[in-house]
Tab-separated table of C-alpha atoms and ligand atoms in Angstrom:
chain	number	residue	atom	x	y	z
S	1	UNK	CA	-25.669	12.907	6.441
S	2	UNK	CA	-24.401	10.533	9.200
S	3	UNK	CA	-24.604	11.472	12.388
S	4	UNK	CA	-24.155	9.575	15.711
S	5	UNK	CA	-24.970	10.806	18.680
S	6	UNK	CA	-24.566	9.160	22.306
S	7	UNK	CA	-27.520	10.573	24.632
S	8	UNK	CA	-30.464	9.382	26.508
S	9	UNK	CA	-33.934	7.688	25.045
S	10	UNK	CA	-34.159	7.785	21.040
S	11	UNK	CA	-36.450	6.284	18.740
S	12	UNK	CA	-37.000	5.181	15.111
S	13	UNK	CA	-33.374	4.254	13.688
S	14	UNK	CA	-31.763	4.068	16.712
S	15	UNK	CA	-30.470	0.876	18.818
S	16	UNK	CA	-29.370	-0.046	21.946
S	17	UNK	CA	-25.866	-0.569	22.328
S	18	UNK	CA	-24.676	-3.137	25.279
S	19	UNK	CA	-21.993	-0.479	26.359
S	20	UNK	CA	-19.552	-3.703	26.161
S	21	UNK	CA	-19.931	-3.754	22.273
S	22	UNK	CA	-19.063	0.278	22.396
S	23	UNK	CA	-15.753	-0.144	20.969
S	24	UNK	CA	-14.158	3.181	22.933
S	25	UNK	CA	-10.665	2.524	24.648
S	26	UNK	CA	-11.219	4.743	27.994
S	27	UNK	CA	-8.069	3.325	29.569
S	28	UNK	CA	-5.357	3.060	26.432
S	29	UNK	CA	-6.034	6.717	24.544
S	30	UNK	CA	-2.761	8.244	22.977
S	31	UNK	CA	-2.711	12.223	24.286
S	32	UNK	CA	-2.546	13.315	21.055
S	33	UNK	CA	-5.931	12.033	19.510
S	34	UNK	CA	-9.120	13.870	20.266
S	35	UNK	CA	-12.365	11.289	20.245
S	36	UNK	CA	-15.511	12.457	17.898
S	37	UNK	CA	-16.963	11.883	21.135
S	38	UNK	CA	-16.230	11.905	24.612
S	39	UNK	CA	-15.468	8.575	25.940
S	40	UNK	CA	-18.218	6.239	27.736
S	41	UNK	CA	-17.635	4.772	30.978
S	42	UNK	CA	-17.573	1.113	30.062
S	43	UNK	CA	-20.904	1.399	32.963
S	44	UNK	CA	-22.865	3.982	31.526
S	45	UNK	CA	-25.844	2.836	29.017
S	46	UNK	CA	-25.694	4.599	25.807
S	47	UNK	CA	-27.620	5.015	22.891
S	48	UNK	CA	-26.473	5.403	19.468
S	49	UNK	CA	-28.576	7.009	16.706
S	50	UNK	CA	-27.331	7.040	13.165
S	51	UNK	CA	-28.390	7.759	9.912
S	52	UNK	CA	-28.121	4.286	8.690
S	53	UNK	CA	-30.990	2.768	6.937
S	54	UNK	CA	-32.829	0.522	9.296
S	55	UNK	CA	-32.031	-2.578	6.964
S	56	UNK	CA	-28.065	-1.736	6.950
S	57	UNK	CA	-28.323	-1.554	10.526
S	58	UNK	CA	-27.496	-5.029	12.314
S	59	UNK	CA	-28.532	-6.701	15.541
S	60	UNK	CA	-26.498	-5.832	18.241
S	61	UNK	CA	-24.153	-8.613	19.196
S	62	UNK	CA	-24.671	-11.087	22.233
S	63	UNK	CA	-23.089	-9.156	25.150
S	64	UNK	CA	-19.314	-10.048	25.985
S	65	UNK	CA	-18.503	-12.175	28.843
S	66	UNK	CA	-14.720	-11.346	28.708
S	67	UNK	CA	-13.628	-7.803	29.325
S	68	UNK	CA	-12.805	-6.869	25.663
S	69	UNK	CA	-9.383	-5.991	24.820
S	70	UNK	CA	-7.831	-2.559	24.760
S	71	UNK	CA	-8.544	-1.154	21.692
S	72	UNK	CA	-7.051	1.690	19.922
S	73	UNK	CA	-9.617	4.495	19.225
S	74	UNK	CA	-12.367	4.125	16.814
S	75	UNK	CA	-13.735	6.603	14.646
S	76	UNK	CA	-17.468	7.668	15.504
S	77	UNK	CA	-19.902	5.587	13.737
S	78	UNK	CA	-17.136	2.833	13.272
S	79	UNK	CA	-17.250	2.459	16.645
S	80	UNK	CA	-20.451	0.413	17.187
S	81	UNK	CA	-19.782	-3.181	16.795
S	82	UNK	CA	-22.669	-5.631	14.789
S	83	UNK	CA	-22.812	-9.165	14.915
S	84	UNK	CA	-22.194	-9.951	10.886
S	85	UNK	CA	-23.581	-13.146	11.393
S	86	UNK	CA	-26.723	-11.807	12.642
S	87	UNK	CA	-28.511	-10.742	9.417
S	88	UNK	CA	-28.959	-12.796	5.908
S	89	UNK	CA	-27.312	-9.970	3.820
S	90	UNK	CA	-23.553	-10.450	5.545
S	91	UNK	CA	-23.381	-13.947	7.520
S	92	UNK	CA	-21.983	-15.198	4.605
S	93	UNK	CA	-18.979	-12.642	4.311
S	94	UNK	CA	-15.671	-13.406	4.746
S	95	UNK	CA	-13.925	-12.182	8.486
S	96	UNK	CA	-13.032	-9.064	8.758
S	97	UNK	CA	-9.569	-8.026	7.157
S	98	UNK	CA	-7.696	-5.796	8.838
S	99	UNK	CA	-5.446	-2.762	6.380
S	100	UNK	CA	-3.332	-0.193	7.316
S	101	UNK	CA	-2.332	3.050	5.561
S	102	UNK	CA	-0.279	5.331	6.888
S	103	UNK	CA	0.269	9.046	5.203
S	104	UNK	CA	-3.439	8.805	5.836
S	105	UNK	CA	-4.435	12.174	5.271
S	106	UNK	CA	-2.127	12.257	2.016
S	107	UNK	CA	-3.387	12.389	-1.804
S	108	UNK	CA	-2.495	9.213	-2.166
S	109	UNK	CA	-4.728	7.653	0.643
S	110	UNK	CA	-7.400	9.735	-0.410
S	111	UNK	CA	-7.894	8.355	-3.387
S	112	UNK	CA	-6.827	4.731	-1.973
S	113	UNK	CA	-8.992	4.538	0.972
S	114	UNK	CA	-12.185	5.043	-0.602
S	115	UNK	CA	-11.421	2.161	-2.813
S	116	UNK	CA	-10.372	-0.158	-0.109
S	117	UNK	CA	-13.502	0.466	1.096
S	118	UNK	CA	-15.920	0.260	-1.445
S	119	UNK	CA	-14.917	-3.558	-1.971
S	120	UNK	CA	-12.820	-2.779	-5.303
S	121	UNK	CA	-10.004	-4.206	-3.914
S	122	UNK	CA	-10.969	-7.370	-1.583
S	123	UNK	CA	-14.239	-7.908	-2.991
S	124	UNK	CA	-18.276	-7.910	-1.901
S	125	UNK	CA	-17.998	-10.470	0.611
S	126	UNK	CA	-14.620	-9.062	2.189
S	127	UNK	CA	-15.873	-6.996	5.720
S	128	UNK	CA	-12.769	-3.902	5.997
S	129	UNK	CA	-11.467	-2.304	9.024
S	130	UNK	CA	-9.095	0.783	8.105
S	131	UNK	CA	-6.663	1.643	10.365
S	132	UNK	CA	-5.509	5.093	9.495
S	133	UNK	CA	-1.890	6.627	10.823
S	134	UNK	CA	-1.160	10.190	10.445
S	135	UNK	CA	1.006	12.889	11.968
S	136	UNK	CA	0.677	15.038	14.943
S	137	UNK	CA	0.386	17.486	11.762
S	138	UNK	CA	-1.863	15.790	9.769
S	139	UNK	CA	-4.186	14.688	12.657
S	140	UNK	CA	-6.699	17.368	11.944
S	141	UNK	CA	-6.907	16.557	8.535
S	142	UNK	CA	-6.941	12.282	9.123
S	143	UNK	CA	-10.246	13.085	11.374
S	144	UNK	CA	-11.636	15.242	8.047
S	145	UNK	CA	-10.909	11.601	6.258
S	146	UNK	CA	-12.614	9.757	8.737
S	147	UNK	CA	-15.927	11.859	8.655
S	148	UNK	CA	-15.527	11.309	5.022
S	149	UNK	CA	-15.554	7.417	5.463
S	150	UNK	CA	-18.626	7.660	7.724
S	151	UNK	CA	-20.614	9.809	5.304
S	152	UNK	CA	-20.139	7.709	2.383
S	153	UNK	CA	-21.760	4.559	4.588
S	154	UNK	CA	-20.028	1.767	2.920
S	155	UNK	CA	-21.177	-1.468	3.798
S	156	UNK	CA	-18.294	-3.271	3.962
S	157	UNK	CA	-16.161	-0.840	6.068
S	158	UNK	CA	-16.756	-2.224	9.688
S	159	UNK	CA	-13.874	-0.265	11.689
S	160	UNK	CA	-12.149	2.896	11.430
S	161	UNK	CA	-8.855	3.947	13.746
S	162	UNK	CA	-7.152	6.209	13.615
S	163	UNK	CA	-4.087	7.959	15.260
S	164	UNK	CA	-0.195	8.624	15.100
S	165	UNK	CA	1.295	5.428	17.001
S	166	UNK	CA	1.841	2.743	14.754
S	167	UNK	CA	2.163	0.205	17.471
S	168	UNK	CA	-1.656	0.768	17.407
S	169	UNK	CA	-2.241	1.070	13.839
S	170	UNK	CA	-0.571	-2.028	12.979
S	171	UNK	CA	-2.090	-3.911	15.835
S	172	UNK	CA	-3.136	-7.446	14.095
S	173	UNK	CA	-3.332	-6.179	10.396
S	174	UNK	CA	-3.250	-8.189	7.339
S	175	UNK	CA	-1.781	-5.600	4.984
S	176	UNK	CA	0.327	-2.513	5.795
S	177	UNK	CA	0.312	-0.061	2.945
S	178	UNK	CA	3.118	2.477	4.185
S	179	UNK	CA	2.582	5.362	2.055
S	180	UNK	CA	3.812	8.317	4.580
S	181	UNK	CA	7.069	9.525	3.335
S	182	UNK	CA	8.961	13.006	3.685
S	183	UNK	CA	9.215	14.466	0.477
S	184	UNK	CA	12.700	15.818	-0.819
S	185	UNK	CA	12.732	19.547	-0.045
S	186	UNK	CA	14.797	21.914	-1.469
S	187	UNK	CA	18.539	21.443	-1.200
S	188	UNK	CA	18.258	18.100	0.586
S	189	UNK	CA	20.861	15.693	0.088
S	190	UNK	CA	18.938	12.223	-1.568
S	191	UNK	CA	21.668	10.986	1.562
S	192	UNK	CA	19.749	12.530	3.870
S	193	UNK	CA	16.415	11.677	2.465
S	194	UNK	CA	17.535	8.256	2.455
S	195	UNK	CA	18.065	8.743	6.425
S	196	UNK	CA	14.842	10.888	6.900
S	197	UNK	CA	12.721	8.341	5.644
S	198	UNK	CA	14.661	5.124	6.794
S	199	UNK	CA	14.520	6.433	10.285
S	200	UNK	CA	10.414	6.472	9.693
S	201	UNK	CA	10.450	3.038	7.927
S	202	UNK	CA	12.514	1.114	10.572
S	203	UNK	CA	10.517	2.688	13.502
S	204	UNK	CA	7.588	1.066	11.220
S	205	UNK	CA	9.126	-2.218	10.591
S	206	UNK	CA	9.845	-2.721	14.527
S	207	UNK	CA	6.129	-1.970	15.064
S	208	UNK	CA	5.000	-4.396	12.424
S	209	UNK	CA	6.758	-7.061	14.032
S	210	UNK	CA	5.598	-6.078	17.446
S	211	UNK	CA	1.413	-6.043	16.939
S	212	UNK	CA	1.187	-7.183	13.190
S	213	UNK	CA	-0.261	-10.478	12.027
S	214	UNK	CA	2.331	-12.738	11.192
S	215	UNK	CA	1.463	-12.949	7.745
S	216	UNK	CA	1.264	-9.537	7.276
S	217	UNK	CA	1.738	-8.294	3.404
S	218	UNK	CA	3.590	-4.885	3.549
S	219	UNK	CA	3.737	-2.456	0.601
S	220	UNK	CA	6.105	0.503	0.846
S	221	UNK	CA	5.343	3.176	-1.341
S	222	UNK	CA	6.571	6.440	-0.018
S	223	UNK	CA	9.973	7.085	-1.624
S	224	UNK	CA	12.666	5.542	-1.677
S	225	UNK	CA	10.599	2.811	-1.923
S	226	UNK	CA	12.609	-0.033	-2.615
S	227	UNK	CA	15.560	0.666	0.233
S	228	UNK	CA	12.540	1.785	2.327
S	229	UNK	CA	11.268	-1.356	1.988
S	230	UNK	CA	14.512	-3.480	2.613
S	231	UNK	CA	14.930	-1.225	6.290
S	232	UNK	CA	11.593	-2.192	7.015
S	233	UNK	CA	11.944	-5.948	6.187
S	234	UNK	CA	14.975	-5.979	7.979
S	235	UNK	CA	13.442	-4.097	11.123
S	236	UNK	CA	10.951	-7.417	11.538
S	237	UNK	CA	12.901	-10.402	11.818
S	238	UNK	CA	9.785	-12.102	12.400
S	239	UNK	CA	7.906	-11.279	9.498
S	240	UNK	CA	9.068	-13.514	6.057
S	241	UNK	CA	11.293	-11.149	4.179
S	242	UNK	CA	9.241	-12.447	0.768
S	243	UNK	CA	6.168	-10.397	2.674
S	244	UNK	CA	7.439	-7.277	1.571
S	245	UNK	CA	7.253	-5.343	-1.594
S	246	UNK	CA	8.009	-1.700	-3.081
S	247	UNK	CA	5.791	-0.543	-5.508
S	248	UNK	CA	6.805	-0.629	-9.076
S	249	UNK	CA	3.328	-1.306	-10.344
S	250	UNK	CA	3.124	2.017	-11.340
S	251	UNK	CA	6.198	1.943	-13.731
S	252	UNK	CA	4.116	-1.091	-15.244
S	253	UNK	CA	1.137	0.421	-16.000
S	254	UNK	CA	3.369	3.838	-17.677
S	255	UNK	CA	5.112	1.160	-19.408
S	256	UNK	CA	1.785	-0.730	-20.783
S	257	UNK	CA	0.266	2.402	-21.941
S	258	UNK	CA	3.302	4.016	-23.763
S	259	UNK	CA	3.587	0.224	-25.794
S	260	UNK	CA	-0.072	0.513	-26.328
S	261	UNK	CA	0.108	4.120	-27.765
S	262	UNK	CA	2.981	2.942	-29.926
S	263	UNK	CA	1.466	0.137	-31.200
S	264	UNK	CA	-1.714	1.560	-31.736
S	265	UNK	CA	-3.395	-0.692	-29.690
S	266	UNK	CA	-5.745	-0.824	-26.724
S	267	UNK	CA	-3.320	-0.940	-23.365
S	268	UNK	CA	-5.426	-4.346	-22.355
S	269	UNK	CA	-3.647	-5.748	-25.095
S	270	UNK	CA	-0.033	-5.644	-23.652
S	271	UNK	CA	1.072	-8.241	-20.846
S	272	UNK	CA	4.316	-9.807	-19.577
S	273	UNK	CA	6.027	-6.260	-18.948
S	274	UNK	CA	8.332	-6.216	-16.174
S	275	UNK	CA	10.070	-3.342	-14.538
S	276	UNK	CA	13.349	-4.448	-13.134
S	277	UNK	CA	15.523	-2.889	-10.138
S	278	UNK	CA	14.676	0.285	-8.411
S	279	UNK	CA	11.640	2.730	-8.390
S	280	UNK	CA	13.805	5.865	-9.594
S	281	UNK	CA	15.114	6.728	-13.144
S	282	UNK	CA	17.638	3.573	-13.495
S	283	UNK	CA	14.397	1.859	-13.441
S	284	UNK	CA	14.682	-0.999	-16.363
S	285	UNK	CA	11.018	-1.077	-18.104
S	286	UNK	CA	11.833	-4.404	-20.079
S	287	UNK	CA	10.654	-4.362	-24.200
S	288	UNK	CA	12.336	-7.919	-24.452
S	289	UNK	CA	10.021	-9.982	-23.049
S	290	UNK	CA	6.561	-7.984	-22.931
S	291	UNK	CA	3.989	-9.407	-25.488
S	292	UNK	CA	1.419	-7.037	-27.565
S	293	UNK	CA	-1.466	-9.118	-28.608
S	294	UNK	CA	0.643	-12.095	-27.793
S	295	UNK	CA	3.546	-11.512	-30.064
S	296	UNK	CA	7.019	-10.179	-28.566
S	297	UNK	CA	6.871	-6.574	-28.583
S	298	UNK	CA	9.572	-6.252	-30.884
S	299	UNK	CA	8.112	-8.068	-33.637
S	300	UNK	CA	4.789	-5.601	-33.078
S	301	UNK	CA	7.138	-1.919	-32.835
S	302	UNK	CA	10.068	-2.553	-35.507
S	303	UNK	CA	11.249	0.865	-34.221
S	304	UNK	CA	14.048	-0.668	-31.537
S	305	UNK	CA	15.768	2.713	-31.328
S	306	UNK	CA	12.621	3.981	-30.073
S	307	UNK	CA	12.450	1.339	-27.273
S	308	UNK	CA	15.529	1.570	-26.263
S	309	UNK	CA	15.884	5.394	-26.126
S	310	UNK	CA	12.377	7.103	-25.918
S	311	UNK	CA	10.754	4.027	-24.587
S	312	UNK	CA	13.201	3.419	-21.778
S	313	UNK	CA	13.316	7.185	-20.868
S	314	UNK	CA	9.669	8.116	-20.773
S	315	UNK	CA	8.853	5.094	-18.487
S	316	UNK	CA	11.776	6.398	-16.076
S	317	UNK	CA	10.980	9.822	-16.364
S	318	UNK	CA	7.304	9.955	-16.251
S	319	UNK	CA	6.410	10.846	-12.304
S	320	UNK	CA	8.558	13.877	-12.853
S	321	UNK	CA	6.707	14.736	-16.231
S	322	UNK	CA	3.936	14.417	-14.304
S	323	UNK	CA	4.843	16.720	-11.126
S	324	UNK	CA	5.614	19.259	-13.786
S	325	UNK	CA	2.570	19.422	-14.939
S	326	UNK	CA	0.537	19.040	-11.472
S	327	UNK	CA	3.342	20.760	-9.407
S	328	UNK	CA	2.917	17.717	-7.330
S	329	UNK	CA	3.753	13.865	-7.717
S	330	UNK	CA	1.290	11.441	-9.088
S	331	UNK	CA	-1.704	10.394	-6.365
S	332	UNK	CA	-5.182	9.241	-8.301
S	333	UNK	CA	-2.488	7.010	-10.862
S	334	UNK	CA	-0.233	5.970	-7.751
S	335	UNK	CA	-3.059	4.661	-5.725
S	336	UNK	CA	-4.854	2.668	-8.873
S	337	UNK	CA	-1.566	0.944	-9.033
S	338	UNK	CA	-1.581	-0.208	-4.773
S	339	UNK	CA	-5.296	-1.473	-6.150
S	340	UNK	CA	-3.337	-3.037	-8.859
S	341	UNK	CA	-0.605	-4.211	-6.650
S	342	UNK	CA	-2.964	-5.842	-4.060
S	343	UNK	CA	-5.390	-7.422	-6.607
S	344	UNK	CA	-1.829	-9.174	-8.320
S	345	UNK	CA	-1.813	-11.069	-4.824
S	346	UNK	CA	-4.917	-12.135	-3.703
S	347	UNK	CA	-6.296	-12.925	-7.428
S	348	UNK	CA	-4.519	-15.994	-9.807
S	349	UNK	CA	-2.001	-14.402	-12.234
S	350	UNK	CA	-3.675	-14.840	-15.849
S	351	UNK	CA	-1.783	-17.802	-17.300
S	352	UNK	CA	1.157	-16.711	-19.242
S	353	UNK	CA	1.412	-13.745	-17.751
S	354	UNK	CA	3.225	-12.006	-14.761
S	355	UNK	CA	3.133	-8.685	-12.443
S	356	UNK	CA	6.332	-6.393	-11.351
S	357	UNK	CA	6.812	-5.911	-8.103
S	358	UNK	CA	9.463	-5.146	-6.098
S	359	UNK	CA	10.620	-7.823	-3.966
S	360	UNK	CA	13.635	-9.482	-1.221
S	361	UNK	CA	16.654	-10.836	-3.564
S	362	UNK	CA	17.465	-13.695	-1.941
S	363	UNK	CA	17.245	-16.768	-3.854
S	364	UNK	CA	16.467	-15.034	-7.064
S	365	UNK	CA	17.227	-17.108	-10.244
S	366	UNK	CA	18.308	-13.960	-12.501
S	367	UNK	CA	22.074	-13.889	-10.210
S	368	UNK	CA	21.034	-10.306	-9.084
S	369	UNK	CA	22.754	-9.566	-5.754
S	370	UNK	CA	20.970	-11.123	-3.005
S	371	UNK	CA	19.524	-9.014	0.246
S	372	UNK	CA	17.907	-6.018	-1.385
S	373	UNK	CA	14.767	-5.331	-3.016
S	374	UNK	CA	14.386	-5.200	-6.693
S	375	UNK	CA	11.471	-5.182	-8.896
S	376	UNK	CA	11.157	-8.180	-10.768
S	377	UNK	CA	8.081	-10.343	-12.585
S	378	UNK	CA	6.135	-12.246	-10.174
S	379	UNK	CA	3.041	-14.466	-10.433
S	380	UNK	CA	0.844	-15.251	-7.564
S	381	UNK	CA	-2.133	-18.257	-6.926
S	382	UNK	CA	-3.991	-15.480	-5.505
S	383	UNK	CA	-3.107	-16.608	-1.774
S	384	UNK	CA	-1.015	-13.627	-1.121
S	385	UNK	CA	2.496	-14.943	-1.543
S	386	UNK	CA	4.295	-15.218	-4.643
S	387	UNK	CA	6.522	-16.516	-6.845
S	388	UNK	CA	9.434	-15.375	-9.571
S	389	UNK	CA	8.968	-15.988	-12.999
S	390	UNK	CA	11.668	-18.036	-14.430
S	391	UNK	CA	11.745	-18.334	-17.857
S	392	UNK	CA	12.820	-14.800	-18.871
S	393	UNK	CA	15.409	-13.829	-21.561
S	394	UNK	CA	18.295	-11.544	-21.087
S	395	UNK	CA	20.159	-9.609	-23.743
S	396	UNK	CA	23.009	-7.493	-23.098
S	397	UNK	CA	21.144	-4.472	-23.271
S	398	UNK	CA	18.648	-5.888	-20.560
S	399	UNK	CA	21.353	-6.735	-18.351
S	400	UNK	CA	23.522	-3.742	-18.473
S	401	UNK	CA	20.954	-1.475	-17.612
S	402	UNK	CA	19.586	-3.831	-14.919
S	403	UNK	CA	23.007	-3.988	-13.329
S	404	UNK	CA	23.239	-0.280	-12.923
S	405	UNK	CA	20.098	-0.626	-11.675
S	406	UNK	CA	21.453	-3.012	-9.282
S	407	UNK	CA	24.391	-0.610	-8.087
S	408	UNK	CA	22.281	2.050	-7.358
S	409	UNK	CA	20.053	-0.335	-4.936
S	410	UNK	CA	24.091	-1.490	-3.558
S	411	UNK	CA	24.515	2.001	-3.023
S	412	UNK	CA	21.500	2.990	-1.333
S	413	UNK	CA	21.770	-0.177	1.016
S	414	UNK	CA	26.029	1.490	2.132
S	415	UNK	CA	24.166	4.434	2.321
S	416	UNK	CA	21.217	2.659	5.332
S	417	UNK	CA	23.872	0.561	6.996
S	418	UNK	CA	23.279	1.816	10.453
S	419	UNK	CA	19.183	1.118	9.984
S	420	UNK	CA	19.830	-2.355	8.710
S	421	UNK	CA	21.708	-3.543	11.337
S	422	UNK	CA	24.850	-3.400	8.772
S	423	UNK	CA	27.419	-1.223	10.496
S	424	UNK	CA	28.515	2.456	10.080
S	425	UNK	CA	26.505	3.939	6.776
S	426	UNK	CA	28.948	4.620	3.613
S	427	UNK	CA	27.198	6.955	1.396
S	428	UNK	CA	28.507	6.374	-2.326
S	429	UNK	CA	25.267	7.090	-4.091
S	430	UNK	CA	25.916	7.737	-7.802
S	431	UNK	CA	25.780	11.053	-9.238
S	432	UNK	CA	22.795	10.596	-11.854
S	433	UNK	CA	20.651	8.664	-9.165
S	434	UNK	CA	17.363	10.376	-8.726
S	435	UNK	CA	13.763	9.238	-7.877
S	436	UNK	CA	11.251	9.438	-10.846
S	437	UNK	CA	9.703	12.405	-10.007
S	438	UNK	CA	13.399	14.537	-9.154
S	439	UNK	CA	14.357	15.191	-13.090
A	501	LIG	C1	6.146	8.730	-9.233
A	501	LIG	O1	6.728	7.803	-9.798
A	501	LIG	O2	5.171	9.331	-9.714
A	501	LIG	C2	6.679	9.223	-7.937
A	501	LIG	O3	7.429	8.240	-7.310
A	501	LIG	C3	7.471	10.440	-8.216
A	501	LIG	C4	8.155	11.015	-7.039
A	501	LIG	O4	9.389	11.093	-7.065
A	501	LIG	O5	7.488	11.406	-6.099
C-alpha cells in the first residue's frame, strides 16, 4: 500500500522535500476539490514518506530559484516532484507528456487510464502526467481513481490532477481525450442531446485553446462524437482544425473481426478497412477496399450479399448489441480502441496500409462536403499529424451509403449552428439517425 504522509522527522524510505518542489497550489485551489492533504505553506518544511521502493525513489531536485508557477492540484503521492535526470534508470526518458481525460471517473477512463499509464500507449521511455476532469458529481469517485493510480506505483506516471475546471485540466497538454458525455436518457430528443453535449464540448474547445499546447491532439469520444468534435474544433481557432479527431477506431476493429470470423481467418490478417462518415448507424464499414491476407476482401468472402447486408449492419449495429447484453455501452473495447487510436499517430502506418479516423473535411480528395468531420482512412509517419489516403476506389454502393452518411453529419452541423458560430440552429435530423448503441 502507498501511503504519504506529511509530518515531522521520518526515517528509512523517506526524503526530504525542499517545500519549493511540493507541487501544492495554496493560492489557485478550485472550491470544489478537497486535497488528500491539507495544503503546505510554501514556508513550512515537510517530509514525505511513501511506500516507494528506495531505488524507485529519486533525488530530490535542485531547489527552485523562481517562484514556481500556479499549479492546479496534484494528487497525493503525484505531488512530489523528482529530478528524472538525477538517476541512471530515467535520465534517458523522453520529457514528460502531458494527457488529459475527462469523464474521468467513467468506465471508459477506467480502463484507459491505467493503460496510459503503464507505458502501453507512449512507450517505456515516455514519463506521463494525467490530468483527470470530472464532475462536481463524479468528484468523489475521480479521487477513488486517483488512489487507484498511486497504489499501482507506475513508474512512468509522474503527475496526477485532478478536478472539474478544464481551464486547469487542459493547462499545457499534449493530448485531450474528451470522453465525458451525457448519455441519452429516456425520451430525450437526439436534438437536444446534440445541444446537451455541444454546450459541454464548446465550453471544452474554448478551454483548449485558452491553456492547451498548441499542438495539442484532441480525441472526442463521448457521443455524438463526430459533431462533438467539429464544435470543439471550431471553439479553438487557434488550434489546426486537422488536430482533431472522433473516434471511429472502434467501428474498425468490429469491422476487422466480423471479416476475420467470415473468412475464417485470424483478425491480424485483415488491413486497409476504413469506416467512412459518422460514428452512428449510417456508419459506412467499407468491404471494397479492405484486404484479407492481402487479397481484396471480395475475392476472399464470395458471399457479397452478406457484406453488403449482414456485414454492413452488424458493424453499425454492434455498440447497441452490445448495451443489450451489458445494459450499458461498450468501455474495456472502447478504450482499447483510444490505445489504438493514439498508437495510429505517434507510430509509422505499416506500409500499404491505413487507420479510420474521423477527421476535419476540408481539402479532402474523396469531394465529401468540406467543414465537418468524417471518418475516413488516414496514415500517419508516427509524428502525430496525418495524412488521407488517396488511392481508394468508389463503387456506387460505397458512395451512396457514404453520402447518406454525409447528410446526416449536414444535418447534425443545422442542428449546432448556434455552437459553431453558424447562426440560428435548424434541426432537420433524419428520422432513422441514431447513435450505435440507440437501436
Ligand atoms: C458504441 O459504439 O459502443 C457506443 O458509441 C454506443 C453508444 O451509443 O453509446
Amino acid at each position: 500500500m502507498a501511503v504519504a504522509e506529511l509530518s515531522t522527522p521520518s526515517f528509512t524510505n523517506t526524503r526530504l522535500v525542499h517545500p519549493s518542489k511540493l507541487s501544492f497550489s495554496t493560492t489557485h485551489l478550485h472550491s470544489h476539490r478537497r486535497l488528500a492533504f491539507p495544503p503546505l505553506s510554501r514556508t513550512q518544511n515537510a517530509r514525505i514518506s511513501c511506500s516507494l521502493a528506495p531505488n524507485q525513489v529519486q533525488a530530490p531536485a535542485p531547489a527552485q530559484t523562481e517562484e514556481p508557477k500556479n499549479k492546479p492540484e496534484c494528487y497525493g503521492v503525484f505531488c512530489l516532484t523528482y529530478d528524472l535526470k538525477a538517476e541512471e534508470e530515467t535520465k534517458s526518458w523522453k520529457k514528460l507528456i502531458n494527457v488529459a481525460v475527462s469523464g474521468a471517473a467513467g468506465m471508459i477512463s477506467n480502463h484507459l487510464l491505467f493503460k496510459l499509464a503503464s507505458g502501453e500507449v507512449f512507450g517505456a521511455d515516455q514519463p506521463v502526467a494525467l490530468k483527470l476532469l470530472g464532475s462536481e458529481r463524479s468528484f468523489e469517485a475521480l479521487e477513488g481513481v486517483a488512489m487507484e493510480l498511486e497504489d499501482s506505483l507506475f513508474p512512468l506516471l509522474r503527475e496526477v490532477i485532478i478536478s472539474i475546471d478544464p481551464y486547469e485540466v487542459f493547462q499545457d497538454v499534449d493530448w485531450a481525450l474528451l470522453i465525458g458525455a451525457k448519455p441519452r436518457g429516456p425520451g430525450m430528443e437526439r436534438a437536444d442531446l446534440l445541444d446537451i453535449n455541444g454546450q459541454i464540448f464548446a465550453a471544452q474547445g474554448k478551454a483548449l485553446n485558452a491553456v492547451a499546447s498548441r499542438n495539442v491532439k484532441v480525441i472526442v469520444v463521448g457521443n455524438p462524437c463526430n459533431t462533438n468534435a467539429l464544435i470543439c474544433l471550431k471553439n479553438a481557432p487557434n488550434i489546426p482544425a486537422k488536430n482533431f479527431h472522433a473516434l471511429t477506431r472502434l467501428d474498425e476493429n468490429r469491422a476487422k473481426c466480423q471479416l476475420a470470423l467470415k473468412a475464417g481467418v485470424f483478425y491480424d490478417k485483415v488491413s486497409n478497412v476504413t469506416i467512412w462518415g459518422n460514428h452512428s448507424t449510417t456508419q459506412v464499414p467499407d468491404f471494397l477496399n479492405a484486404r484479407i491476407d492481402g487479397l481484396p476482401v471480395k475475392e476472399v468472402i464470395k458471399d457479397h450479399k452478406w457484406l453488403e447486408e449482414e456485414f454492413t449492419h452488424k458493424v453499425q449495429t454492434r455498440g447497441g448489441a452490445l448495451i443489450k447484453k451489458w445494459g450499458r455501452s461498450s468501455a474495456a473495447s472502447t478504450s482499447v480502441s483510444i490505445v489504438d487510436a493514439i498508437k495510429s499517430l505517434v507510430n509509422p502506418t505499416p506500409e500499404g496500409d491505413w487507420f479510420s479516423s474521423g477527421v476535419y473535411t476540408n481539402g479532402n480528395p474523396y469531394g465529401i462536403a468540406e467543414d465537418i468531420v468524417f471518418s475516413m482512412p488516414c496514415r500517419s509517419k508516427g509524428d502525430g499529424d496525418y495524412e488521407l489516403v488517396k488511392d481508394i476506389k468508389f463503387d456506387d454502393y460505397l458512395l451512396k451509403r457514404i453520402t447518406k452518411s454525409e447528410a446526416e453529419l449536414l444535418a447534425e452541423k443545422r442542428c449546432v449552428g448556434h455552437l459553431i458560430g453558424q447562426g440560428i440552429a435548424f434541426c432537420d435530423l433524419p428520422e432513422d439517425t441514431m447513435l450505435p448503441g440507440e437501436m
